[in-house]
Structure formats: C-alpha cells, structure tokens
CSV table of C-alpha atoms in Angstrom, one decimal:
chain,number,residue,atom,x,y,z
O,10,MET,CA,-32.6,119.5,-47.9
O,11,LYS,CA,-31.5,119.5,-51.5
O,12,LYS,CA,-28.9,117.2,-51.1
O,13,ILE,CA,-31.4,114.7,-49.4
O,14,VAL,CA,-33.9,114.7,-52.1
O,15,LYS,CA,-31.1,114.4,-54.7
O,16,MET,CA,-29.6,111.4,-53.0
O,17,SER,CA,-33.2,110.0,-53.0
O,18,LEU,CA,-33.9,110.5,-56.6
O,19,VAL,CA,-30.3,108.9,-57.3
O,20,ALA,CA,-31.2,105.8,-55.1
O,21,ALA,CA,-34.9,105.5,-56.8
O,22,VAL,CA,-33.1,105.5,-60.4
O,23,ALA,CA,-30.5,102.9,-59.2
O,24,VAL,CA,-33.2,100.6,-57.8
O,25,ALA,CA,-35.2,101.0,-61.1
O,26,GLY,CA,-32.0,100.1,-63.3
O,27,LEU,CA,-31.4,97.0,-61.2
O,28,THR,CA,-35.1,95.9,-61.6
O,29,THR,CA,-34.9,96.4,-65.4
O,30,ALA,CA,-31.6,94.7,-65.6
O,31,ASN,CA,-32.7,91.5,-63.5
O,32,ALA,CA,-36.1,91.4,-65.2
O,33,LYS,CA,-35.2,88.9,-68.1
O,34,PRO,CA,-33.3,86.4,-65.8
O,35,LEU,CA,-35.9,86.3,-63.3
O,36,GLU,CA,-38.6,85.5,-66.1
O,37,GLU,CA,-36.6,82.8,-67.6
O,38,ALA,CA,-36.1,81.1,-64.2
O,39,ILE,CA,-39.7,81.3,-63.7
O,40,LYS,CA,-40.5,79.6,-67.1
O,41,ASN,CA,-38.4,76.7,-66.0
O,42,VAL,CA,-40.5,76.2,-62.6
O,43,ASP,CA,-43.4,73.8,-62.6
O,44,VAL,CA,-46.0,74.6,-59.8
O,45,SER,CA,-48.6,72.2,-58.4
O,46,GLY,CA,-50.4,71.5,-55.4
O,47,THR,CA,-53.7,71.0,-53.4
O,48,VAL,CA,-55.8,73.0,-51.1
O,49,VAL,CA,-58.2,70.9,-48.9
O,50,TYR,CA,-61.0,71.9,-46.4
O,51,ARG,CA,-62.4,69.1,-44.3
O,52,TYR,CA,-65.3,69.1,-41.6
O,53,ASP,CA,-65.6,66.1,-39.3
O,54,ASP,CA,-68.5,65.6,-37.2
O,55,ARG,CA,-69.3,62.5,-34.8
O,56,ASP,CA,-71.6,62.1,-32.2
O,57,TYR,CA,-71.7,59.0,-29.7
O,58,ASN,CA,-73.8,57.7,-27.0
O,59,ASP,CA,-73.7,59.4,-23.6
O,60,GLU,CA,-71.1,57.0,-22.2
O,61,TYR,CA,-68.7,57.8,-24.8
O,62,SER,CA,-69.6,61.6,-25.3
O,63,ASP,CA,-65.7,62.5,-24.7
O,64,LYS,CA,-65.1,60.9,-28.3
O,65,ASP,CA,-67.5,63.5,-29.9
O,66,LEU,CA,-65.8,65.5,-32.8
O,67,SER,CA,-66.6,68.7,-34.6
O,68,ASN,CA,-63.4,69.6,-36.5
O,69,ASN,CA,-62.6,72.2,-39.1
O,70,LYS,CA,-59.4,70.9,-40.9
O,71,TYR,CA,-57.2,72.6,-43.5
O,72,LYS,CA,-54.2,71.7,-45.4
O,73,ILE,CA,-52.3,73.2,-48.6
O,74,GLY,CA,-49.7,71.4,-50.3
O,75,LEU,CA,-47.4,73.4,-52.6
O,76,ASN,CA,-44.9,71.7,-54.9
O,77,LEU,CA,-42.4,73.5,-56.9
O,78,LYS,CA,-39.8,71.6,-59.4
O,79,ALA,CA,-37.2,73.8,-60.8
O,80,LYS,CA,-35.0,72.7,-63.9
O,81,VAL,CA,-31.6,73.0,-62.8
O,82,ASN,CA,-30.0,71.7,-66.2
O,83,ASP,CA,-30.8,69.1,-68.5
O,84,ASP,CA,-30.0,66.2,-65.9
O,85,VAL,CA,-31.1,67.7,-62.7
O,86,THR,CA,-34.4,69.2,-61.2
O,87,ALA,CA,-34.7,70.8,-57.7
O,88,VAL,CA,-37.7,69.8,-55.8
O,89,THR,CA,-39.4,71.4,-52.9
O,90,ARG,CA,-42.8,70.8,-51.1
O,91,PHE,CA,-44.2,73.3,-48.6
O,92,ILE,CA,-47.1,72.5,-46.2
O,93,VAL,CA,-49.5,74.7,-44.6
O,94,GLY,CA,-50.8,72.6,-42.0
O,95,SER,CA,-49.4,70.6,-39.2
O,96,GLN,CA,-45.6,71.1,-38.7
O,97,THR,CA,-45.2,68.0,-36.7
O,98,ASN,CA,-46.2,65.5,-39.4
O,99,ALA,CA,-47.5,67.4,-42.4
O,100,ASP,CA,-51.2,66.6,-41.5
O,101,PHE,CA,-54.2,68.9,-41.4
O,102,VAL,CA,-54.4,71.9,-39.1
O,103,SER,CA,-57.2,71.0,-36.9
O,104,LEU,CA,-59.6,72.9,-34.7
O,105,ASN,CA,-61.6,70.7,-32.4
O,106,THR,CA,-64.6,73.0,-31.7
O,107,THR,CA,-66.3,70.4,-29.3
O,108,THR,CA,-63.5,71.2,-26.8
O,109,ASP,CA,-61.6,74.5,-27.9
O,110,GLY,CA,-64.8,76.7,-27.4
O,111,GLY,CA,-65.2,77.3,-31.3
O,112,LYS,CA,-62.0,79.5,-31.4
O,113,ASP,CA,-60.3,80.0,-34.8
O,114,GLY,CA,-56.7,79.2,-35.2
O,115,GLN,CA,-53.6,79.6,-37.5
O,116,ALA,CA,-51.7,77.2,-39.6
O,117,ASP,CA,-48.0,76.5,-39.6
O,118,VAL,CA,-46.0,76.8,-42.9
O,119,SER,CA,-43.1,74.4,-43.1
O,120,LEU,CA,-40.6,72.8,-45.7
O,121,SER,CA,-41.7,69.2,-46.0
O,122,ASN,CA,-39.4,67.9,-49.1
O,123,VAL,CA,-36.3,69.5,-50.6
O,124,TYR,CA,-34.2,67.3,-52.8
O,125,PHE,CA,-32.3,67.0,-56.3
O,126,SER,CA,-33.5,64.7,-58.8
O,127,TYR,CA,-31.0,63.3,-61.3
O,128,THR,CA,-32.1,61.5,-64.6
O,129,GLY,CA,-28.9,61.8,-66.5
O,130,ILE,CA,-28.7,57.9,-67.0
O,131,ALA,CA,-31.3,56.3,-69.3
O,132,ASN,CA,-34.4,54.9,-67.8
O,133,THR,CA,-32.8,55.9,-64.2
O,134,THR,CA,-34.2,58.5,-61.6
O,135,VAL,CA,-31.9,59.3,-58.4
O,136,ASN,CA,-33.5,61.5,-55.7
O,137,VAL,CA,-31.0,62.8,-53.1
O,138,GLY,CA,-32.1,65.1,-50.2
O,139,LYS,CA,-35.2,65.4,-47.8
O,140,GLN,CA,-38.1,63.5,-49.4
O,141,GLY,CA,-41.3,61.4,-49.0
O,142,LEU,CA,-40.6,57.9,-48.1
O,143,THR,CA,-41.8,56.3,-50.9
O,144,THR,CA,-42.4,52.8,-49.9
O,145,PRO,CA,-45.7,50.5,-49.4
O,146,TRP,CA,-45.4,50.8,-45.7
O,147,THR,CA,-45.6,54.6,-45.7
O,148,VAL,CA,-47.4,57.6,-47.4
O,149,ALA,CA,-45.1,60.1,-49.0
O,150,ILE,CA,-47.6,62.5,-50.2
O,151,ASP,CA,-51.1,62.8,-49.2
O,152,PRO,CA,-53.3,65.9,-49.9
O,153,ASP,CA,-55.6,65.2,-46.9
O,154,GLY,CA,-53.4,63.4,-44.4
O,155,ASN,CA,-50.1,63.0,-42.6
O,156,GLU,CA,-46.8,62.2,-44.4
O,157,GLN,CA,-43.7,60.2,-43.7
O,158,THR,CA,-40.5,61.9,-44.8
O,159,GLY,CA,-36.7,61.3,-44.5
O,160,THR,CA,-33.4,62.4,-45.7
O,161,GLY,CA,-31.4,60.1,-47.7
O,162,ILE,CA,-31.2,58.7,-51.3
O,163,LEU,CA,-33.7,56.8,-53.6
O,164,ALA,CA,-32.8,55.2,-56.9
O,165,LEU,CA,-35.1,53.6,-59.6
O,166,THR,CA,-34.0,52.0,-62.7
O,167,THR,CA,-35.9,50.2,-65.4
O,168,VAL,CA,-34.7,47.2,-67.3
O,169,GLY,CA,-37.4,46.2,-69.9
O,170,PRO,CA,-40.6,45.2,-68.0
O,171,VAL,CA,-38.9,45.3,-64.4
O,172,THR,CA,-38.0,48.4,-62.5
O,173,LEU,CA,-35.6,48.0,-59.4
O,174,ALA,CA,-35.6,50.4,-56.6
O,175,GLY,CA,-33.4,51.0,-53.7
O,176,ALA,CA,-33.2,53.5,-50.8
O,177,TYR,CA,-31.3,54.4,-47.7
O,178,PHE,CA,-32.5,57.2,-45.1
O,179,ASN,CA,-30.4,58.2,-42.2
O,180,GLN,CA,-33.2,60.5,-40.7
O,181,THR,CA,-37.0,60.2,-40.8
O,182,ASN,CA,-40.0,61.7,-39.1
O,183,LEU,CA,-41.6,58.4,-38.0
O,184,THR,CA,-41.3,59.3,-34.3
O,185,ASP,CA,-44.1,61.8,-35.1
O,186,SER,CA,-45.9,60.8,-38.3
O,187,ALA,CA,-46.3,57.1,-37.9
O,188,ASP,CA,-50.0,56.5,-37.8
O,189,MET,CA,-51.1,53.4,-36.0
O,190,THR,CA,-52.0,51.9,-32.7
O,191,ILE,CA,-51.5,48.2,-31.9
O,192,GLN,CA,-54.9,46.3,-30.7
O,193,GLY,CA,-54.3,43.0,-29.2
O,194,GLY,CA,-51.2,41.0,-28.3
O,195,THR,CA,-48.6,42.0,-25.5
O,196,ALA,CA,-48.3,45.7,-26.7
O,197,ASN,CA,-52.0,46.4,-26.8
O,198,GLY,CA,-52.6,50.2,-27.2
O,199,LEU,CA,-49.0,51.0,-27.8
O,200,LYS,CA,-48.7,53.6,-30.4
O,201,LEU,CA,-45.9,53.3,-33.1
O,202,THR,CA,-44.9,57.0,-32.3
O,203,ASP,CA,-43.8,55.7,-28.9
O,204,VAL,CA,-41.3,53.3,-30.1
O,205,LEU,CA,-39.9,54.4,-33.4
O,206,GLU,CA,-37.0,56.8,-33.4
O,207,GLY,CA,-36.0,59.4,-36.1
O,208,ASP,CA,-32.3,58.8,-36.1
O,209,ARG,CA,-32.6,55.1,-37.0
O,210,ASN,CA,-31.2,54.3,-40.5
O,211,ILE,CA,-33.6,52.8,-43.0
O,212,TRP,CA,-32.8,50.8,-46.1
O,213,THR,CA,-35.3,49.2,-48.7
O,214,VAL,CA,-35.0,47.3,-52.2
O,215,ALA,CA,-37.9,46.4,-54.3
O,216,ALA,CA,-38.5,44.7,-57.8
O,217,ILE,CA,-41.6,45.9,-59.7
O,218,ALA,CA,-42.7,44.2,-62.8
O,219,ASN,CA,-45.6,44.0,-65.5
O,220,VAL,CA,-46.6,40.8,-67.1
O,221,GLY,CA,-49.3,41.1,-69.5
O,222,PRO,CA,-52.3,42.6,-67.5
O,223,VAL,CA,-50.7,41.6,-64.2
O,224,ALA,CA,-48.5,44.1,-62.0
O,225,LEU,CA,-46.2,42.3,-59.6
O,226,ASP,CA,-44.3,44.0,-56.8
O,227,ALA,CA,-41.8,42.7,-54.0
O,228,TRP,CA,-40.5,44.8,-51.2
O,229,TYR,CA,-38.0,44.5,-48.3
O,230,LEU,CA,-37.3,47.1,-45.8
O,231,GLU,CA,-35.2,47.1,-42.5
O,232,MET,CA,-35.3,49.8,-39.7
O,233,GLN,CA,-32.2,49.7,-37.7
O,234,ASP,CA,-32.5,48.1,-34.4
O,235,THR,CA,-36.4,48.2,-34.8
O,236,PHE,CA,-38.0,45.8,-37.4
O,237,ASP,CA,-37.7,44.1,-40.8
O,238,THR,CA,-40.5,43.5,-43.1
O,239,PHE,CA,-41.4,42.4,-46.7
O,240,THR,CA,-44.3,42.6,-49.0
O,241,LEU,CA,-45.4,40.8,-51.9
O,242,GLY,CA,-48.5,42.3,-54.1
O,243,ALA,CA,-50.1,41.6,-57.3
O,244,SER,CA,-53.0,43.3,-59.2
O,245,ALA,CA,-54.6,42.9,-62.6
O,246,ASN,CA,-57.3,44.6,-64.8
O,247,PHE,CA,-59.6,43.2,-67.3
O,248,ASP,CA,-61.7,44.8,-69.7
O,249,PHE,CA,-64.4,42.5,-71.2
O,250,ASP,CA,-66.3,45.5,-73.1
O,251,ALA,CA,-69.4,45.9,-71.1
O,252,VAL,CA,-67.6,44.7,-67.9
O,253,LYS,CA,-64.4,46.0,-66.5
O,254,LEU,CA,-62.8,43.7,-63.5
O,255,SER,CA,-60.1,44.4,-61.2
O,256,VAL,CA,-58.5,41.8,-58.9
O,257,GLY,CA,-55.6,42.2,-56.3
O,258,ALA,CA,-53.9,40.5,-53.3
O,259,ARG,CA,-51.1,41.5,-50.8
O,260,HIS,CA,-49.4,39.7,-48.2
O,261,THR,CA,-47.0,41.6,-45.6
O,262,MET,CA,-45.0,40.3,-42.8
O,263,LEU,CA,-43.1,42.4,-40.1
O,264,ASP,CA,-41.0,41.0,-37.3
O,265,PHE,CA,-39.8,43.5,-34.4
O,266,ASP,CA,-36.3,43.3,-33.3
O,267,ARG,CA,-35.0,42.0,-30.0
O,268,GLU,CA,-33.8,45.6,-29.1
O,269,LEU,CA,-37.5,46.4,-28.6
O,270,ALA,CA,-37.9,43.8,-25.8
O,271,GLY,CA,-38.4,46.4,-23.1
O,272,LYS,CA,-41.3,47.6,-25.0
O,273,ALA,CA,-42.9,44.0,-25.3
O,274,LEU,CA,-42.7,43.8,-29.0
O,275,SER,CA,-39.8,41.6,-30.0
O,276,LYS,CA,-41.2,38.2,-29.9
O,277,GLU,CA,-44.3,39.3,-32.1
O,278,ASP,CA,-44.6,38.2,-35.6
O,279,GLN,CA,-47.0,40.5,-37.4
O,280,SER,CA,-48.7,39.8,-40.8
O,281,LEU,CA,-51.8,41.1,-42.7
O,282,THR,CA,-53.2,39.6,-45.9
O,283,LYS,CA,-55.6,40.9,-48.2
O,284,ILE,CA,-57.7,40.3,-51.3
O,285,MET,CA,-59.3,43.0,-53.4
O,286,LEU,CA,-62.1,42.4,-56.2
O,287,GLY,CA,-63.7,45.3,-58.1
O,288,LEU,CA,-66.5,45.2,-60.8
O,289,LYS,CA,-67.6,48.0,-63.2
O,290,ALA,CA,-70.6,47.5,-65.5
O,291,GLY,CA,-72.1,50.7,-67.1
O,292,ILE,CA,-72.7,53.3,-64.4
O,293,PHE,CA,-72.7,50.8,-61.7
O,294,GLY,CA,-69.7,49.5,-59.6
O,295,ALA,CA,-69.1,47.2,-56.9
O,296,ASN,CA,-66.1,46.4,-54.5
O,297,VAL,CA,-65.5,43.4,-52.2
O,298,ASN,CA,-62.1,43.5,-50.0
O,299,TYR,CA,-61.5,40.9,-47.6
O,300,GLY,CA,-58.3,40.8,-45.3
O,301,TRP,CA,-57.0,39.0,-41.8
O,302,THR,CA,-54.0,39.3,-39.6
O,303,ASP,CA,-51.9,36.9,-37.5
O,304,ASP,CA,-52.7,35.9,-34.1
O,305,GLU,CA,-49.5,37.2,-32.7
O,306,GLY,CA,-50.2,40.7,-34.2
O,307,GLY,CA,-51.3,42.6,-37.4
O,308,THR,CA,-49.0,45.5,-37.7
O,309,ALA,CA,-48.2,45.8,-41.6
O,310,ALA,CA,-47.9,49.5,-42.2
O,311,LEU,CA,-46.4,52.6,-40.6
O,312,ASP,CA,-49.5,54.4,-41.4
O,313,ASN,CA,-53.0,53.1,-41.8
O,314,ASP,CA,-53.6,54.8,-45.3
O,315,ALA,CA,-50.5,52.9,-46.5
O,316,THR,CA,-50.8,50.2,-49.3
O,317,THR,CA,-49.8,47.4,-46.7
O,318,GLY,CA,-52.6,48.6,-44.4
O,319,MET,CA,-56.4,48.1,-44.9
O,320,GLN,CA,-58.2,51.3,-44.1
O,321,GLY,CA,-62.0,52.1,-43.8
O,322,TYR,CA,-63.4,55.2,-42.6
O,323,THR,CA,-63.4,54.9,-38.8
O,324,VAL,CA,-62.6,51.1,-38.8
O,325,GLN,CA,-59.3,49.7,-40.1
O,326,LEU,CA,-57.3,46.3,-40.0
O,327,ASN,CA,-53.8,47.7,-39.4
O,328,GLY,CA,-52.3,46.7,-36.0
O,329,VAL,CA,-55.1,44.6,-34.9
O,330,ALA,CA,-54.2,41.3,-33.9
O,331,ASP,CA,-56.1,37.9,-34.8
O,332,ALA,CA,-58.9,39.8,-37.0
O,333,GLN,CA,-60.8,39.4,-40.1
O,334,TYR,CA,-61.9,42.6,-42.0
O,335,LEU,CA,-64.7,42.6,-44.8
O,336,GLN,CA,-65.4,45.7,-47.0
O,337,VAL,CA,-68.3,46.0,-49.2
O,338,SER,CA,-69.3,48.9,-51.6
O,339,VAL,CA,-71.5,49.7,-54.3
O,340,ASP,CA,-71.9,52.8,-56.2
O,341,ALA,CA,-73.7,54.5,-59.2
O,342,GLN,CA,-72.3,57.2,-61.4
O,343,VAL,CA,-75.8,58.8,-61.8
O,344,LEU,CA,-74.3,62.0,-63.4
O,345,GLU,CA,-71.0,62.6,-65.4
O,346,SER,CA,-70.1,64.9,-62.1
O,347,LEU,CA,-71.9,62.8,-59.4
O,348,ASN,CA,-71.3,59.5,-57.7
O,349,ILE,CA,-73.4,57.9,-55.1
O,350,ALA,CA,-71.9,55.1,-53.2
O,351,LEU,CA,-73.1,52.9,-50.1
O,352,LYS,CA,-70.2,51.3,-48.0
O,353,TYR,CA,-70.3,48.7,-45.4
O,354,HIS,CA,-67.3,47.6,-43.3
O,355,GLN,CA,-66.9,45.0,-40.4
O,356,LEU,CA,-64.1,44.1,-38.5
O,357,ASP,CA,-64.3,40.7,-36.3
O,358,LYS,CA,-61.9,40.3,-33.5
O,359,ASP,CA,-61.4,36.6,-32.4
O,360,LYS,CA,-61.4,35.6,-28.9
O,361,ASN,CA,-58.1,35.3,-27.7
O,362,ASP,CA,-56.8,35.3,-24.0
O,363,ASP,CA,-53.3,36.1,-24.9
O,364,HIS,CA,-54.5,39.4,-26.3
O,365,GLY,CA,-56.8,40.2,-23.1
O,366,ARG,CA,-59.9,39.5,-25.3
O,367,GLY,CA,-62.2,37.2,-23.6
O,368,THR,CA,-64.8,37.0,-26.3
O,369,ASP,CA,-65.4,37.6,-29.9
O,370,LEU,CA,-66.0,41.3,-30.6
O,371,THR,CA,-67.1,43.1,-33.8
O,372,ASP,CA,-66.6,46.8,-35.0
O,373,LYS,CA,-68.6,47.9,-37.9
O,374,GLU,CA,-69.6,51.2,-39.9
O,375,LEU,CA,-72.1,51.8,-42.5
O,376,TYR,CA,-72.4,55.0,-44.6
O,377,LEU,CA,-73.5,56.7,-47.6
O,378,GLN,CA,-71.3,59.0,-49.6
O,379,ALA,CA,-71.8,61.6,-52.3
O,380,THR,CA,-69.0,62.8,-54.7
O,381,TYR,CA,-69.5,65.6,-56.9
O,382,LYS,CA,-66.8,66.9,-59.2
O,383,MET,CA,-67.6,70.1,-60.4
O,384,SER,CA,-64.6,70.5,-62.7
O,385,PRO,CA,-61.5,68.4,-63.3
O,386,ASN,CA,-59.7,70.4,-60.5
O,387,LEU,CA,-62.2,70.7,-57.9
O,388,SER,CA,-64.2,68.0,-56.3
O,389,THR,CA,-66.3,67.5,-53.0
O,390,TYR,CA,-67.6,64.6,-51.1
O,391,VAL,CA,-70.0,64.3,-48.3
O,392,ARG,CA,-70.4,61.2,-45.9
O,393,PHE,CA,-73.0,60.3,-43.4
O,394,GLY,CA,-73.5,57.1,-41.5
O,395,GLU,CA,-73.2,55.3,-38.2
O,396,ASN,CA,-70.5,52.9,-36.5
O,397,GLU,CA,-70.7,50.5,-33.6
O,398,TYR,CA,-67.8,49.3,-31.6
O,399,GLU,CA,-68.5,46.2,-29.4
O,400,LYS,CA,-67.1,46.5,-25.9
O,401,GLU,CA,-66.3,43.3,-23.6
O,402,ASN,CA,-66.8,44.8,-20.2
O,403,ALA,CA,-68.8,48.0,-20.9
O,404,LYS,CA,-71.8,49.3,-23.1
O,405,ASP,CA,-71.2,49.0,-26.8
O,406,GLN,CA,-70.1,52.5,-28.4
O,407,GLU,CA,-72.5,53.8,-31.1
O,408,GLY,CA,-72.8,56.9,-32.8
O,409,THR,CA,-73.2,58.9,-36.1
O,410,ILE,CA,-70.3,59.8,-38.4
O,411,GLY,CA,-70.4,62.7,-41.1
O,412,ARG,CA,-67.7,64.4,-43.2
O,413,LEU,CA,-67.6,67.3,-45.7
O,414,GLN,CA,-64.4,67.5,-47.8
O,415,VAL,CA,-63.6,69.8,-50.7
O,416,GLN,CA,-60.2,69.5,-52.5
O,417,TYR,CA,-58.8,72.0,-55.2
O,418,SER,CA,-55.9,70.7,-57.3
O,419,PHE,CA,-53.7,73.0,-59.5
C-alpha cells in the first residue's frame, strides 16, 4: 500500500513538472493565434392559406462559425474554420417545430476549412488546402447560411490598381451545398445538387481593378464536364456632401456542357443581368434594383446568395427563366442603433410555352424590417410581412412571413 502511495506521488510530481515546463511555449503559441467568429440564432415563421398549409414553417435555427489563424512563421499562416451546424453544407442546424413535434435536437461540429496561407512574395497571397470557394458564383463564408468549399489552390497578386486571381480545385462540396432550383425551361424543377458532382475539377481566373471611384471585375470559371461561365461587374460610390449615391451593374452568362444532355441542360444558355441604385440622404436611404434573365434560362449562381444571383427574402431571380425582378426599399436610421426599413420585391415571369408557362405569373413580397444594433458585436433584426405566388392552374399561394435573428460576432 505504501508503494502504491509513493508511486502515485511520484506520478503527480512528474505531471506537475511537465505542466510547468510546457507552460511558456503553450502561452507563446496562443499569442500567435487569432480567434474570430459568429454565433447566430434565427427563428423563421411562415403561415400559408389552407391549400398550401404543408408549406407552413416554424423553425429554430442555430449556427456557430469559429475561425482560428495561427502564425507558423513570417511567411505562412495556418487557417482553420469550424462549424457548429449542418455537417452537410455548413448551414444552420434546423428544427422544424411544425413537423417534428416540437422536439429539441443537437448540432454537428465539423471542420470546414483547413489551409495554409503564404504571403512571402510582395503583394501576393497563395492559399493551399481545404478552403471556401471565393468566387462571385459561390459563398465562401456565411454567418447565417450554407457555404461552398473545396480543396485546391487560390492565388492573388496585386500590380498597381489591378488584382489578378487564379484558382484550381479538384474536389468541392457543391453536390451538397449548391443552393438553387431551376424554374422554367426544359429542366424546370431540377436542383443543381442533383447534377453537380464533387469530384469535378474547377478552375477560375479573374481581374479586379479600381479606376477612380469605379470598381471593375471580370471572372471566368469552368467546372469539368459541367459548365463554363463568365461575369462582368462594375460599381461606384459618389459622395455629394448631403447625398451619397451608389450605382452598380453585373452581367453573368452560363453555358451547360453537352455531357449534361441526359439531364436536359446542355442546350440551355443561361444569363442574369442586374442594375443596382442606392441613395443616402441624412437619416434616410433608398435602394432600387432591377434584374432580368434569358428566355432559355436564368441560372447565374451556384448559391442564391452569391454575387451573381439576385436574392430577396422569399422571392429571388436566380434560376428563373424569362423573368424580370424589381426590388425597392426605403429605410430610416431613427436612432444610432435602430434602423427601420420597408422592402417590396416583385418577380414577373413571362408567358412562355417552351417553359410550360401558359400565362404571365407574378410573385411578390412586402415586409417591414427593424434592425437593432445593441453594440458593435451584437445585432438583431425582426421581419414581418406577406408574400403571394401566382399559380397557373391552382389557387394562388398567399401567406404571412416573419423572422427573428440575433448575431454575435467576436
């Protein structure tokens, strides 16, 4: 018994010695780690008329994104991103209380990004490893939505006012994370997740420039045996003392490859064009955006929230063939921490027999949003309104839509 006690005491002293010996190196390592992230809670509620009661929603959603950047040496940084949410596509973890009997659930923890960033060449950054797909067609990091990731290399270099970018990925999560459904055309109702394959190579090149107050960008991207696409964008901001004006425009074209002929996509040329105008005068602001799509198809983004798409609340343009989309909003900064906005969105889908659309149809939504910023790192918004989807051979779908969201950033 005495021997056991003596051995336990020796072990305790040894552990204490090791802890003391390694305390300083661990402390130094932590000093070189930059920690950031977001914690988001969202509650969605939608209530439709009797014919569409199966589309009612009452969801609690949660997502935590944790970013760690560790300095390896003067030229290399190791970057990781962890998601507490959906392991499939880095989205919210959701509990639909309308259909799941109100039960509570748990979230998955997953490693979303792990790559090395090299900055040893002046004005140049090279990222190698598993990372977000940083393109206008995808969403690399989203505090409150799904994310597109892939394994590969991304390089950016700046020469004067021009930044050149190039990337290659041999694996992506697009088969799970692509967020859009085609409306109209021969592939009506098809989800991109049904046709995109994660082992297809992707490469992209870009040029980004600033000329005076104008920012310009041109991108080209190709996905092996799937599609090729390009986008051109321009934006500018003007400050006229009492009035601030912002203008922007973007045109995107996408062509599906012949290899997708069996999925009824290869003969469709897709395009989406949009114009954005913004005005700020004192505490008041206004925005008007207008977009339209090609009569063959309107697929321009792999995620509806991407730069090449045009997203509203429950109404969006990406993937809708032969359509025009109007977004109008006015807002007032009534307090330093409180903004009130009224938003109206209308999507007009033209009659087109080739798309199975025998008459003109209109989808619209109107909602009020109050955004309260309690502190620089904590914000909340509340939305409430109504939407209506016109149906050709059925009663129109009408309902109320609401949301509460709280986001903490660190």
